[in-house]
């Protein structure tokens, strides 16, 4: 639908190419024929159809089959699976992230009330000071990906810097709001194990004078999975940072039998 809406005056288009079943990427990529592509992570969404994260990687990698001859695949270099694509795709793969091995690297992260300042280093060593008005290391990686693509498309660096600083989070996607003297982080649009980890990381690292409280709803049809995941994420992320050993939620304060085990999908839930 996005491709059909393009007109002659458009100079660039960003097309989301999500997949949930084997064989979908080839069908979508054959229509889009991307100039370049970005992969932010290999998570566990839709793993019920793909079975393993390795299968998800294999399916997503088919986007490279339809890149133009000069096309580039930008991948998160901090992900444990995405950098392995270099073994088969070679120089077509460019990495971004926070690790020293990344081609486009973010460093010196400084949290502010309205977002994050950081230093972006390009593959040639050029350093640029950036501000992204969004919280969390995952959004710094997103900004790095945007900067890398912009420079690949020959967008002037300062234009890219201005565009990133003007970013506004979509509704219910980690919007930081002030409500009756409280800081409310609204991240209620959707949920997966990966997005919940990122949301809790933001909650833990944000400097606040009082208490931090996490509140999430049930995943429809997966109540036990939700409780297990919430318990595991709190134990791993929230409680160590707060120096506490308990949780105020009646449901998640139980040690559920499935917690910290491998579930029947073959992957840990947290």
mmCIF file of C-alpha atoms in Angstrom:
data_model
loop_
_atom_site.group_PDB
_atom_site.id
_atom_site.type_symbol
_atom_site.label_atom_id
_atom_site.label_comp_id
_atom_site.label_asym_id
_atom_site.label_seq_id
_atom_site.Cartn_x
_atom_site.Cartn_y
_atom_site.Cartn_z
ATOM 1 C CA UNK A 1 0.000 0.000 0.000
ATOM 2 C CA UNK A 2 2.865 2.394 0.838
ATOM 3 C CA UNK A 3 4.578 1.736 -2.493
ATOM 4 C CA UNK A 4 1.351 2.344 -4.430
ATOM 5 C CA UNK A 5 1.042 5.759 -2.796
ATOM 6 C CA UNK A 6 4.439 7.009 -3.993
ATOM 7 C CA UNK A 7 4.501 9.851 -6.520
ATOM 8 C CA UNK A 8 7.119 11.302 -8.861
ATOM 9 C CA UNK A 9 7.915 14.181 -6.522
ATOM 10 C CA UNK A 10 8.943 11.824 -3.711
ATOM 11 C CA UNK A 11 12.707 11.532 -3.315
ATOM 12 C CA UNK A 12 12.730 8.847 -0.611
ATOM 13 C CA UNK A 13 10.342 6.506 1.141
ATOM 14 C CA UNK A 14 10.572 4.580 4.406
ATOM 15 C CA UNK A 15 8.682 1.297 4.120
ATOM 16 C CA UNK A 16 8.106 -0.965 7.108
ATOM 17 C CA UNK A 17 8.558 -4.594 6.057
ATOM 18 C CA UNK A 18 7.419 -6.702 8.984
ATOM 19 C CA UNK A 19 7.180 -10.467 8.745
ATOM 20 C CA UNK A 20 5.416 -13.020 10.925
ATOM 21 C CA UNK A 21 5.437 -16.149 8.763
ATOM 22 C CA UNK A 22 8.080 -17.943 6.653
ATOM 23 C CA UNK A 23 8.123 -16.746 3.031
ATOM 24 C CA UNK A 24 6.702 -13.279 3.682
ATOM 25 C CA UNK A 25 9.921 -11.265 3.287
ATOM 26 C CA UNK A 26 10.549 -12.443 -0.265
ATOM 27 C CA UNK A 27 7.035 -11.426 -1.336
ATOM 28 C CA UNK A 28 7.272 -7.980 0.250
ATOM 29 C CA UNK A 29 10.868 -7.253 -0.814
ATOM 30 C CA UNK A 30 10.101 -8.204 -4.419
ATOM 31 C CA UNK A 31 7.570 -5.363 -4.509
ATOM 32 C CA UNK A 32 9.642 -2.748 -2.638
ATOM 33 C CA UNK A 33 13.106 -3.507 -4.125
ATOM 34 C CA UNK A 34 14.796 -1.390 -1.430
ATOM 35 C CA UNK A 35 17.823 0.813 -2.029
ATOM 36 C CA UNK A 36 18.948 0.057 1.520
ATOM 37 C CA UNK A 37 17.495 -1.749 4.500
ATOM 38 C CA UNK A 38 17.677 -1.551 8.307
ATOM 39 C CA UNK A 39 17.385 -4.362 10.860
ATOM 40 C CA UNK A 40 17.150 -3.182 14.463
ATOM 41 C CA UNK A 41 17.087 -6.556 16.250
ATOM 42 C CA UNK A 42 16.162 -10.218 16.121
ATOM 43 C CA UNK A 43 13.557 -10.526 18.849
ATOM 44 C CA UNK A 44 10.939 -13.093 19.737
ATOM 45 C CA UNK A 45 7.788 -11.519 18.312
ATOM 46 C CA UNK A 46 5.963 -14.042 16.100
ATOM 47 C CA UNK A 47 8.258 -16.798 17.290
ATOM 48 C CA UNK A 48 5.172 -19.020 17.483
ATOM 49 C CA UNK A 49 5.362 -19.267 13.686
ATOM 50 C CA UNK A 50 9.141 -19.082 13.226
ATOM 51 C CA UNK A 51 10.043 -21.404 16.157
ATOM 52 C CA UNK A 52 13.535 -19.944 16.779
ATOM 53 C CA UNK A 53 15.312 -16.590 16.580
ATOM 54 C CA UNK A 54 17.704 -18.141 14.064
ATOM 55 C CA UNK A 55 14.749 -18.831 11.769
ATOM 56 C CA UNK A 56 13.604 -15.230 12.184
ATOM 57 C CA UNK A 57 17.087 -14.066 11.171
ATOM 58 C CA UNK A 58 17.051 -16.326 8.129
ATOM 59 C CA UNK A 59 13.646 -15.028 7.058
ATOM 60 C CA UNK A 60 14.559 -11.363 7.520
ATOM 61 C CA UNK A 61 17.844 -11.854 5.664
ATOM 62 C CA UNK A 62 15.903 -12.467 2.440
ATOM 63 C CA UNK A 63 15.523 -8.698 2.180
ATOM 64 C CA UNK A 64 19.132 -8.650 0.948
ATOM 65 C CA UNK A 65 18.118 -10.770 -2.081
ATOM 66 C CA UNK A 66 16.214 -7.769 -3.424
ATOM 67 C CA UNK A 67 18.598 -4.930 -2.621
ATOM 68 C CA UNK A 68 19.875 -2.965 -5.596
ATOM 69 C CA UNK A 69 23.420 -3.775 -6.708
ATOM 70 C CA UNK A 70 24.789 -0.842 -4.704
ATOM 71 C CA UNK A 71 22.406 -1.371 -1.784
ATOM 72 C CA UNK A 72 23.469 -1.614 1.852
ATOM 73 C CA UNK A 73 22.022 -3.533 4.777
ATOM 74 C CA UNK A 74 22.356 -1.620 8.067
ATOM 75 C CA UNK A 75 22.135 -3.891 11.123
ATOM 76 C CA UNK A 76 22.348 -3.483 14.890
ATOM 77 C CA UNK A 77 25.909 -4.498 15.719
ATOM 78 C CA UNK A 78 25.022 -4.990 19.398
ATOM 79 C CA UNK A 79 22.556 -7.765 18.558
ATOM 80 C CA UNK A 80 23.959 -11.267 19.067
ATOM 81 C CA UNK A 81 22.737 -12.577 15.682
ATOM 82 C CA UNK A 82 22.598 -9.729 13.156
ATOM 83 C CA UNK A 83 26.393 -9.218 12.730
ATOM 84 C CA UNK A 84 26.669 -12.842 11.547
ATOM 85 C CA UNK A 85 25.076 -11.726 8.274
ATOM 86 C CA UNK A 86 28.495 -10.418 7.268
ATOM 87 C CA UNK A 87 29.588 -14.032 6.836
ATOM 88 C CA UNK A 88 27.272 -14.385 3.831
ATOM 89 C CA UNK A 89 26.768 -10.782 2.671
ATOM 90 C CA UNK A 90 30.230 -9.299 3.267
ATOM 91 C CA UNK A 91 30.591 -5.560 2.678
ATOM 92 C CA UNK A 92 26.882 -5.098 1.993
ATOM 93 C CA UNK A 93 26.431 -5.148 5.792
ATOM 94 C CA UNK A 94 27.137 -1.998 7.841
ATOM 95 C CA UNK A 95 26.687 -2.093 11.617
ATOM 96 C CA UNK A 96 25.472 0.548 14.055
ATOM 97 C CA UNK A 97 25.343 0.443 17.846
ATOM 98 C CA UNK A 98 27.153 1.241 21.072
ATOM 99 C CA UNK A 99 29.877 -1.382 20.966
ATOM 100 C CA UNK A 100 33.427 -0.593 19.782
ATOM 101 C CA UNK A 101 33.035 -3.079 16.910
ATOM 102 C CA UNK A 102 30.218 -1.054 15.264
ATOM 103 C CA UNK A 103 30.829 0.966 12.097
ATOM 104 C CA UNK A 104 28.466 3.733 13.228
ATOM 105 C CA UNK A 105 28.978 4.062 16.970
ATOM 106 C CA UNK A 106 27.263 6.000 19.729
ATOM 107 C CA UNK A 107 29.226 7.004 22.827
ATOM 108 C CA UNK A 108 29.188 9.423 25.768
ATOM 109 C CA UNK A 109 25.441 9.050 26.342
ATOM 110 C CA UNK A 110 23.963 11.799 28.532
ATOM 111 C CA UNK A 111 20.375 11.569 29.682
ATOM 112 C CA UNK A 112 18.296 14.758 29.779
ATOM 113 C CA UNK A 113 14.703 15.469 30.788
ATOM 114 C CA UNK A 114 13.467 15.371 27.204
ATOM 115 C CA UNK A 115 15.810 12.833 25.627
ATOM 116 C CA UNK A 116 19.428 11.750 25.219
ATOM 117 C CA UNK A 117 22.572 13.519 24.041
ATOM 118 C CA UNK A 118 25.353 11.392 22.568
ATOM 119 C CA UNK A 119 28.344 11.423 20.240
ATOM 120 C CA UNK A 120 27.981 9.703 16.858
ATOM 121 C CA UNK A 121 31.165 8.410 15.210
ATOM 122 C CA UNK A 122 30.993 7.487 11.523
ATOM 123 C CA UNK A 123 33.011 4.709 9.819
ATOM 124 C CA UNK A 124 35.489 7.375 8.665
ATOM 125 C CA UNK A 125 35.978 8.675 12.225
ATOM 126 C CA UNK A 126 33.888 11.829 11.808
ATOM 127 C CA UNK A 127 32.247 12.780 15.136
ATOM 128 C CA UNK A 128 28.863 14.493 15.385
ATOM 129 C CA UNK A 129 27.003 15.582 18.514
ATOM 130 C CA UNK A 130 23.402 14.380 18.398
ATOM 131 C CA UNK A 131 20.271 14.757 20.493
ATOM 132 C CA UNK A 132 17.329 12.407 20.179
ATOM 133 C CA UNK A 133 14.190 13.458 22.088
ATOM 134 C CA UNK A 134 13.493 9.923 23.300
ATOM 135 C CA UNK A 135 14.706 7.891 26.268
ATOM 136 C CA UNK A 136 16.688 4.664 26.335
ATOM 137 C CA UNK A 137 19.733 3.140 24.681
ATOM 138 C CA UNK A 138 17.477 1.442 22.129
ATOM 139 C CA UNK A 139 16.437 4.873 20.815
ATOM 140 C CA UNK A 140 20.083 5.920 20.552
ATOM 141 C CA UNK A 141 20.600 2.880 18.329
ATOM 142 C CA UNK A 142 17.537 3.893 16.291
ATOM 143 C CA UNK A 143 18.994 7.373 15.862
ATOM 144 C CA UNK A 144 22.325 5.900 14.765
ATOM 145 C CA UNK A 145 20.525 3.821 12.146
ATOM 146 C CA UNK A 146 18.706 6.908 10.882
ATOM 147 C CA UNK A 147 21.957 8.873 10.708
ATOM 148 C CA UNK A 148 23.710 6.063 8.842
ATOM 149 C CA UNK A 149 20.930 5.783 6.267
ATOM 150 C CA UNK A 150 20.717 9.556 5.844
ATOM 151 C CA UNK A 151 24.424 9.820 5.061
ATOM 152 C CA UNK A 152 24.180 6.816 2.720
ATOM 153 C CA UNK A 153 21.462 8.724 0.833
ATOM 154 C CA UNK A 154 23.733 11.819 0.790
ATOM 155 C CA UNK A 155 21.598 13.858 3.150
ATOM 156 C CA UNK A 156 23.829 16.603 4.621
ATOM 157 C CA UNK A 157 24.908 15.754 8.158
ATOM 158 C CA UNK A 158 23.502 18.930 9.708
ATOM 159 C CA UNK A 159 20.111 18.344 8.042
ATOM 160 C CA UNK A 160 20.042 14.857 9.564
ATOM 161 C CA UNK A 161 20.995 16.258 12.985
ATOM 162 C CA UNK A 162 18.138 18.790 12.841
ATOM 163 C CA UNK A 163 15.643 16.158 11.743
ATOM 164 C CA UNK A 164 16.594 13.810 14.582
ATOM 165 C CA UNK A 165 16.315 16.584 17.176
ATOM 166 C CA UNK A 166 12.771 17.308 15.948
ATOM 167 C CA UNK A 167 11.602 13.699 16.372
ATOM 168 C CA UNK A 168 8.310 13.198 18.234
ATOM 169 C CA UNK A 169 7.304 9.852 19.709
ATOM 170 C CA UNK A 170 4.040 8.450 18.316
ATOM 171 C CA UNK A 171 1.158 8.177 20.741
ATOM 172 C CA UNK A 172 1.609 5.565 23.507
ATOM 173 C CA UNK A 173 5.200 4.791 22.496
ATOM 174 C CA UNK A 174 7.357 5.822 25.462
ATOM 175 C CA UNK A 175 5.796 9.244 25.686
ATOM 176 C CA UNK A 176 7.071 11.097 28.753
ATOM 177 C CA UNK A 177 4.226 13.086 30.322
ATOM 178 C CA UNK A 178 3.841 15.248 33.449
ATOM 179 C CA UNK A 179 0.620 14.423 35.318
ATOM 180 C CA UNK A 180 -0.171 16.073 38.665
ATOM 181 C CA UNK A 181 3.502 16.364 39.576
ATOM 182 C CA UNK A 182 4.291 12.787 38.501
ATOM 183 C CA UNK A 183 6.382 11.649 35.551
ATOM 184 C CA UNK A 184 4.350 9.175 33.477
ATOM 185 C CA UNK A 185 6.043 7.083 30.773
ATOM 186 C CA UNK A 186 3.266 5.845 28.479
ATOM 187 C CA UNK A 187 4.481 2.809 26.530
ATOM 188 C CA UNK A 188 1.118 1.089 26.224
ATOM 189 C CA UNK A 189 0.784 0.785 22.440
ATOM 190 C CA UNK A 190 1.987 -2.809 22.287
ATOM 191 C CA UNK A 191 4.072 -5.307 24.227
ATOM 192 C CA UNK A 192 6.601 -8.052 23.607
ATOM 193 C CA UNK A 193 9.425 -9.419 25.779
ATOM 194 C CA UNK A 194 11.912 -7.143 23.995
ATOM 195 C CA UNK A 195 9.840 -3.961 24.226
ATOM 196 C CA UNK A 196 9.067 -4.638 27.903
ATOM 197 C CA UNK A 197 12.792 -4.995 28.631
ATOM 198 C CA UNK A 198 13.476 -1.665 26.934
ATOM 199 C CA UNK A 199 10.635 0.031 28.812
ATOM 200 C CA UNK A 200 11.901 -1.244 32.172
ATOM 201 C CA UNK A 201 15.444 -0.178 31.288
ATOM 202 C CA UNK A 202 14.124 3.350 30.729
ATOM 203 C CA UNK A 203 12.251 3.244 34.023
ATOM 204 C CA UNK A 204 15.331 2.052 35.916
ATOM 205 C CA UNK A 205 17.847 4.499 34.421
ATOM 206 C CA UNK A 206 15.686 7.628 34.551
ATOM 207 C CA UNK A 207 16.718 9.925 37.397
ATOM 208 C CA UNK A 208 13.703 10.560 39.620
ATOM 209 C CA UNK A 209 13.490 11.821 43.237
ATOM 210 C CA UNK A 210 10.855 9.323 44.365
ATOM 211 C CA UNK A 211 9.650 5.807 43.716
ATOM 212 C CA UNK A 212 9.512 3.998 40.374
ATOM 213 C CA UNK A 213 6.366 1.989 39.656
ATOM 214 C CA UNK A 214 5.833 -0.342 36.698
ATOM 215 C CA UNK A 215 2.290 -1.180 35.592
ATOM 216 C CA UNK A 216 1.376 -3.521 32.739
ATOM 217 C CA UNK A 217 -1.723 -5.393 31.672
ATOM 218 C CA UNK A 218 -2.274 -9.006 30.712
ATOM 219 C CA UNK A 219 -1.462 -10.352 27.276
ATOM 220 C CA UNK A 220 -4.800 -11.687 25.921
ATOM 221 C CA UNK A 221 -4.896 -15.456 26.136
ATOM 222 C CA UNK A 222 -1.466 -15.626 27.812
ATOM 223 C CA UNK A 223 -2.045 -14.633 31.425
ATOM 224 C CA UNK A 224 0.504 -17.084 32.849
ATOM 225 C CA UNK A 225 3.067 -15.955 30.263
ATOM 226 C CA UNK A 226 2.480 -12.319 31.241
ATOM 227 C CA UNK A 227 2.918 -12.954 34.958
ATOM 228 C CA UNK A 228 6.022 -15.065 34.373
ATOM 229 C CA UNK A 229 7.590 -12.438 32.116
ATOM 230 C CA UNK A 230 6.758 -9.576 34.465
ATOM 231 C CA UNK A 231 8.244 -11.449 37.429
ATOM 232 C CA UNK A 232 11.406 -12.269 35.516
ATOM 233 C CA UNK A 233 11.912 -8.756 34.174
ATOM 234 C CA UNK A 234 11.406 -7.199 37.606
ATOM 235 C CA UNK A 235 13.883 -9.578 39.206
ATOM 236 C CA UNK A 236 16.485 -8.988 36.509
ATOM 237 C CA UNK A 237 16.065 -5.251 35.906
ATOM 238 C CA UNK A 238 13.947 -3.298 38.359
ATOM 239 C CA UNK A 239 14.674 -4.769 41.773
ATOM 240 C CA UNK A 240 18.494 -4.825 41.577
ATOM 241 C CA UNK A 241 18.493 -1.182 40.541
ATOM 242 C CA UNK A 242 16.195 -0.244 43.428
ATOM 243 C CA UNK A 243 17.884 -2.486 45.997
ATOM 244 C CA UNK A 244 14.634 -4.299 46.774
ATOM 245 C CA UNK A 245 13.641 -7.937 46.796
ATOM 246 C CA UNK A 246 9.888 -7.769 46.301
ATOM 247 C CA UNK A 247 7.162 -6.619 43.986
ATOM 248 C CA UNK A 248 3.969 -4.772 44.873
ATOM 249 C CA UNK A 249 1.876 -6.682 42.358
ATOM 250 C CA UNK A 250 -0.172 -9.514 43.839
ATOM 251 C CA UNK A 251 0.088 -11.536 40.636
ATOM 252 C CA UNK A 252 3.801 -11.101 39.894
ATOM 253 C CA UNK A 253 4.928 -11.604 43.490
ATOM 254 C CA UNK A 254 4.426 -15.357 43.109
ATOM 255 C CA UNK A 255 7.215 -17.608 41.910
ATOM 256 C CA UNK A 256 5.446 -19.115 38.935
ATOM 257 C CA UNK A 257 6.532 -22.602 37.866
ATOM 258 C CA UNK A 258 7.494 -21.532 34.335
ATOM 259 C CA UNK A 259 9.743 -18.682 35.418
ATOM 260 C CA UNK A 260 13.381 -18.810 34.289
ATOM 261 C CA UNK A 261 12.809 -22.008 32.347
ATOM 262 C CA UNK A 262 12.724 -22.749 28.656
ATOM 263 C CA UNK A 263 9.140 -22.706 27.452
ATOM 264 C CA UNK A 264 7.628 -24.998 24.838
ATOM 265 C CA UNK A 265 8.573 -22.589 22.060
ATOM 266 C CA UNK A 266 12.221 -23.343 22.693
ATOM 267 C CA UNK A 267 13.210 -19.906 23.951
ATOM 268 C CA UNK A 268 13.448 -18.359 27.443
ATOM 269 C CA UNK A 269 10.603 -15.962 28.157
ATOM 270 C CA UNK A 270 12.928 -13.360 29.710
#
